[in-house]
Coordinates of C-alpha atoms and ligand atoms in Angstrom, one line a residue:
M570 CA 53.0 -9.1 4.9
F571 CA 50.2 -7.6 2.6
G572 CA 47.3 -5.3 4.4
F573 CA 44.4 -3.9 3.4
P574 CA 45.6 -0.9 1.7
I575 CA 42.8 1.9 3.6
T576 CA 41.9 2.1 7.1
Y577 CA 37.7 2.5 5.8
H578 CA 36.2 4.3 9.5
E579 CA 33.6 1.1 10.4
P580 CA 31.0 0.0 10.9
L581 CA 30.9 -0.3 6.9
F582 CA 27.9 -1.2 4.7
R583 CA 27.0 -2.0 1.3
P584 CA 24.4 -3.8 -0.7
P585 CA 24.8 -7.5 -1.3
S586 CA 25.0 -7.1 -5.1
E587 CA 28.3 -4.4 -4.1
G588 CA 30.1 -7.7 -3.1
R589 CA 33.0 -7.6 -5.2
S590 CA 32.9 -3.8 -5.7
L591 CA 35.9 -1.6 -4.5
I592 CA 34.4 0.8 -1.3
I593 CA 35.4 5.0 -1.3
Q594 CA 34.2 6.3 1.4
V595 CA 32.6 9.8 0.4
T596 CA 30.5 10.7 3.0
L597 CA 30.4 9.2 6.6
G598 CA 27.4 8.3 8.4
C599 CA 23.9 9.6 7.0
S600 CA 22.9 12.8 6.9
W601 CA 19.2 12.1 7.8
N602 CA 19.6 9.6 10.3
K603 CA 16.4 9.2 11.8
C604 CA 14.8 6.3 10.2
S605 CA 12.7 4.1 13.0
F606 CA 14.2 1.1 11.7
C607 CA 17.5 1.8 10.5
E608 CA 20.3 1.3 13.2
M609 CA 23.8 1.6 10.1
Y610 CA 25.2 5.1 11.0
T611 CA 23.1 5.8 14.3
S612 CA 27.0 5.5 15.9
K613 CA 28.5 8.2 13.2
H614 CA 27.9 12.2 13.3
F615 CA 27.3 13.0 9.8
T616 CA 30.7 14.4 8.1
V617 CA 31.9 15.2 4.5
R618 CA 35.3 13.9 3.9
K619 CA 38.1 15.8 2.3
Q620 CA 38.6 15.7 -0.9
E621 CA 42.2 14.8 -0.7
D622 CA 40.9 11.6 1.9
V623 CA 39.3 10.4 -0.5
F624 CA 41.9 11.3 -3.3
Q625 CA 45.0 8.9 -0.8
D626 CA 42.0 5.7 -0.5
I627 CA 41.2 5.6 -4.6
E628 CA 45.5 5.8 -5.0
A629 CA 46.2 3.3 -3.0
F630 CA 44.1 0.3 -5.3
K631 CA 46.2 1.7 -8.0
P632 CA 48.5 -1.8 -7.8
W633 CA 45.0 -3.7 -9.0
A634 CA 43.9 -0.3 -10.9
D635 CA 42.8 -2.6 -13.5
Q636 CA 41.0 -5.4 -12.0
I637 CA 39.0 -2.7 -11.0
T638 CA 35.1 -2.4 -12.4
K639 CA 32.4 -1.4 -10.4
V640 CA 32.9 1.0 -6.8
F641 CA 30.8 1.9 -4.6
L642 CA 30.7 4.5 -3.5
A643 CA 29.5 4.8 0.7
D644 CA 28.3 6.1 3.3
G645 CA 24.5 6.6 3.9
D646 CA 23.9 9.1 0.9
P647 CA 26.8 10.4 -0.6
L648 CA 24.1 12.4 -3.2
V649 CA 24.0 14.9 -0.6
L650 CA 26.5 16.7 -1.9
S651 CA 26.7 18.7 -4.8
N652 CA 28.1 18.8 -8.1
K653 CA 31.1 21.2 -7.2
K654 CA 32.3 18.2 -4.7
L655 CA 30.9 15.0 -5.7
M656 CA 32.6 15.1 -9.7
P657 CA 35.9 15.5 -8.8
I658 CA 35.5 12.4 -7.1
L659 CA 34.1 10.3 -10.5
E660 CA 36.5 12.2 -12.7
K661 CA 39.0 10.5 -10.3
I662 CA 37.7 7.6 -10.4
N663 CA 37.5 7.7 -13.8
A664 CA 40.9 8.4 -14.5
T665 CA 42.2 6.0 -11.7
F666 CA 40.5 2.1 -13.1
P667 CA 40.7 1.6 -17.1
N668 CA 37.9 -0.7 -16.7
L669 CA 35.7 1.0 -15.1
R670 CA 32.4 0.3 -15.9
R671 CA 29.9 1.4 -13.3
I672 CA 29.9 3.5 -10.5
S673 CA 26.5 3.2 -7.8
T674 CA 25.5 4.2 -4.7
Y675 CA 22.8 5.0 -1.7
A676 CA 19.9 7.5 -2.4
S677 CA 17.4 9.2 -1.0
P678 CA 14.4 10.6 -3.2
S679 CA 15.1 14.2 -1.3
N680 CA 18.8 14.7 -2.5
I681 CA 17.9 13.5 -6.0
N682 CA 15.2 16.0 -6.3
R683 CA 17.1 18.9 -5.2
K684 CA 19.4 17.8 -8.0
S685 CA 18.2 19.7 -11.6
D686 CA 18.2 17.7 -14.4
E687 CA 21.6 18.4 -15.9
D688 CA 23.5 18.1 -12.3
L689 CA 22.7 14.3 -12.7
K690 CA 23.2 14.1 -16.3
E691 CA 26.4 15.2 -15.6
L692 CA 26.8 12.7 -13.2
Q693 CA 25.3 9.8 -14.7
D694 CA 27.9 10.5 -17.5
A695 CA 30.3 10.5 -15.2
G696 CA 29.6 6.8 -14.4
L697 CA 27.2 6.8 -12.0
Q698 CA 24.8 4.4 -13.2
L699 CA 22.6 3.2 -10.2
L700 CA 21.4 4.3 -7.2
Y701 CA 20.3 2.1 -4.4
V702 CA 16.9 3.5 -3.2
G703 CA 15.6 1.6 0.1
I704 CA 11.8 3.2 -1.0
E705 CA 10.5 1.0 2.6
S706 CA 7.1 2.2 1.7
G707 CA 4.8 3.7 -0.4
D708 CA 2.0 5.0 2.2
D709 CA 2.4 7.9 3.0
A710 CA 0.8 7.8 7.0
T711 CA 3.6 4.4 7.0
L712 CA 6.6 6.5 5.5
E713 CA 5.5 9.5 8.6
A714 CA 5.3 6.7 11.5
I715 CA 9.4 5.1 10.1
Q716 CA 10.6 9.1 10.3
K717 CA 11.4 8.6 6.7
G718 CA 11.5 11.8 5.6
E719 CA 10.0 11.3 1.9
T720 CA 6.4 10.7 0.4
F721 CA 4.5 8.5 -2.5
E722 CA 4.9 12.1 -4.1
S723 CA 9.2 12.5 -3.5
T724 CA 9.6 9.0 -3.8
V725 CA 8.2 8.9 -7.8
T726 CA 9.7 12.2 -8.5
G727 CA 12.9 11.9 -7.3
I728 CA 13.6 8.1 -8.8
N729 CA 11.5 9.2 -12.0
K730 CA 13.7 11.9 -12.7
A731 CA 17.3 9.7 -12.2
Q732 CA 15.7 7.5 -14.3
R733 CA 14.8 9.9 -16.8
V734 CA 18.1 10.8 -17.3
G735 CA 19.7 7.1 -17.6
M736 CA 19.9 6.1 -14.4
D737 CA 18.6 2.2 -13.3
T738 CA 17.7 1.7 -9.7
S739 CA 17.5 -1.2 -7.2
V740 CA 14.5 0.2 -4.5
M741 CA 14.5 -2.3 -0.7
I742 CA 10.6 -2.4 0.1
I743 CA 10.5 -3.3 4.0
T744 CA 7.8 -6.0 4.9
G745 CA 6.0 -5.2 8.3
V746 CA 7.6 -2.1 8.3
G747 CA 4.6 -0.1 9.9
G748 CA 3.3 -3.6 11.7
R749 CA -0.8 -4.6 12.0
Y750 CA -2.1 -1.1 11.7
H751 CA -0.9 0.2 8.6
T752 CA -0.1 -3.3 6.7
E753 CA -3.0 -2.8 4.0
Q754 CA -2.7 0.6 2.9
H755 CA 1.3 -0.1 3.3
A756 CA 1.4 -3.2 1.1
V757 CA -1.1 -0.9 -1.8
R758 CA 0.8 1.9 -1.6
S759 CA 4.0 0.0 -1.7
A760 CA 3.0 -1.7 -5.2
E761 CA 2.3 1.4 -6.7
V762 CA 5.1 3.1 -5.7
L763 CA 6.6 0.1 -7.9
N764 CA 4.6 0.6 -10.1
A765 CA 5.1 4.3 -10.7
I766 CA 8.8 3.9 -11.3
Q767 CA 9.2 0.1 -12.9
P768 CA 12.5 0.7 -11.3
K769 CA 15.6 -2.4 -12.6
F770 CA 15.9 -4.4 -9.9
A771 CA 13.3 -3.8 -6.6
S772 CA 13.3 -5.9 -3.1
T773 CA 11.8 -7.0 -0.3
L774 CA 12.8 -7.7 3.1
V775 CA 10.9 -8.0 6.8
L776 CA 11.5 -5.7 9.2
T777 CA 14.5 -6.6 11.8
A778 CA 14.4 -4.8 14.8
H779 CA 18.2 -5.3 15.7
K780 CA 18.0 -2.7 19.0
G781 CA 14.9 -4.9 20.7
L782 CA 11.4 -4.4 19.7
E783 CA 11.3 -2.1 23.0
H784 CA 13.9 0.4 21.3
Y785 CA 12.2 0.4 17.2
K786 CA 8.5 1.1 18.7
S787 CA 10.7 4.0 20.5
R788 CA 11.5 5.2 17.6
F789 CA 8.0 4.9 16.0
K790 CA 5.5 8.0 15.6
G791 CA 2.3 5.7 17.1
E792 CA 1.2 2.7 17.6
F793 CA 3.3 -0.8 16.8
I794 CA 2.1 -4.1 16.7
E795 CA 4.5 -6.5 15.1
L796 CA 3.3 -8.5 12.7
N797 CA 3.8 -12.7 13.1
L798 CA 5.0 -15.0 10.3
T799 CA 1.2 -15.9 8.4
E800 CA -0.2 -11.6 8.5
Q801 CA 3.8 -10.8 6.9
L802 CA 2.8 -13.1 4.4
D803 CA -0.8 -11.7 4.0
E804 CA 1.1 -8.9 3.5
M805 CA 3.5 -9.9 0.4
K806 CA 0.4 -11.7 -0.6
R807 CA -1.7 -8.1 -1.0
F808 CA 1.5 -6.3 -2.3
M809 CA 2.4 -8.7 -4.7
E810 CA -1.3 -8.4 -6.3
K811 CA -1.2 -5.1 -6.5
V812 CA 2.1 -5.1 -8.8
E813 CA 2.5 -4.3 -11.7
L814 CA 5.9 -4.5 -13.6
K815 CA 7.2 -5.3 -16.5
N816 CA 11.0 -5.6 -16.6
T817 CA 11.7 -5.0 -13.1
I818 CA 14.8 -7.9 -11.1
F819 CA 12.8 -9.0 -7.7
R820 CA 14.5 -10.5 -4.9
S821 CA 13.2 -11.4 -2.0
D822 CA 15.9 -13.4 -0.2
H823 CA 18.0 -11.6 2.3
A824 CA 18.1 -13.1 5.3
S825 CA 15.0 -11.8 7.3
N826 CA 12.8 -13.5 4.9
R827 CA 11.1 -16.8 5.4
L828 CA 9.4 -16.7 2.6
V829 CA 12.7 -16.7 -0.8
L830 CA 10.6 -15.2 -4.0
K831 CA 13.8 -14.1 -7.6
G832 CA 12.6 -13.9 -10.9
V833 CA 11.7 -11.2 -12.8
L834 CA 8.4 -9.1 -12.1
G835 CA 5.4 -9.7 -13.9
K836 CA 6.7 -12.3 -16.1
D837 CA 7.1 -14.4 -12.2
K838 CA 4.2 -12.6 -11.1
E839 CA 2.1 -15.7 -10.7
R840 CA 3.9 -18.0 -9.9
F841 CA 5.3 -15.8 -7.3
L842 CA 1.2 -16.3 -5.5
A843 CA 1.5 -19.2 -5.4
Q844 CA 4.3 -19.8 -3.7
I845 CA 3.2 -16.7 -1.1
E846 CA -0.1 -19.3 -1.5
Q847 CA 1.5 -22.0 -0.5
A848 CA 3.3 -20.2 2.6
I849 CA 0.4 -19.3 3.9
Q850 CA -0.8 -22.5 3.4
D851 CA 1.5 -23.5 5.8
P852 CA 3.6 -20.4 7.2
Y853 CA 5.5 -22.6 10.3
G854 CA 5.9 -26.2 8.8
K855 CA 9.4 -25.7 6.1
T856 CA 12.1 -23.9 5.9
R857 CA 13.1 -20.8 3.4
Q858 CA 14.8 -23.5 1.4
V859 CA 11.6 -25.0 0.7
Y860 CA 10.2 -22.0 -0.9
G861 CA 13.2 -20.7 -2.3
G862 CA 12.8 -19.6 -5.9
Y863 CA 14.7 -21.3 -8.3
Ligands
SF4_1297 S1 18.0 8.0 4.8 FE1 19.0 5.4 4.4 S2 21.0 5.5 6.0 FE2 19.9 7.4 6.0 S3 18.5 7.0 8.4 FE3 17.2 6.1 6.8 S4 17.6 4.3 6.0 FE4 19.5 4.4 7.4

């Protein structure tokens, strides 16, 4: 009987848009592993996998080499590795899969900032074309409270640095992540951070306390009061009013979103604002599908 050719170190995560990509684990866990809202890798110690093990995983897919067009490097932040470690892996991927169109990975602004322009260009030339960056918030006080280890400045600098060498970015903001106390600044500064980077893709999801609210509060620095649905929608409205994007594919269609928005910012900004306003008027009366994009 046919079995999957490799065994992953669970748990394994990838962005929804990488559902048809081959996932190769380069590192295990996340080298930061402190963000208050994130439980993805709390069960794992951060480990750099041996090159021979990564190569073995890549080779295991040789029988399907022609069909593999996209590869996603896992786990949390493979860009923490030096180019000396990353480049042989990218070269091996390129040599193994003749129809490869793109390599992508999660990345933190700090890890991007640690690389020189030349290093980033070398990675992009080797096919690393898309970085998924969890910005979460543009507000420094909120970033501090959620222990993100980033600032507005580090985020803008890092993402623009990657984009300057030709990489694309897909970024995410978390509605409600700062709670009631931070909501105004979180909305405004999150819009401003997007305005400053003009990413190719952006999305929002709503804070979900996977291990319960008390656990989230215990990892949050300061007072946290969860937003109710109306407050989430108000935060979204404030964010959308301030966003000035020229050509960003925008999605708020993660399962956590009560209000689904899909389109391109800026051309769909007025439609999004109208949808948010409609939801504010009747927040509990409709299902998320009723508000669903187009
Ligand atoms: S950097 Fe990313 S993967 Fe690591 S703890 Fe924060 S959100 Fe989770």
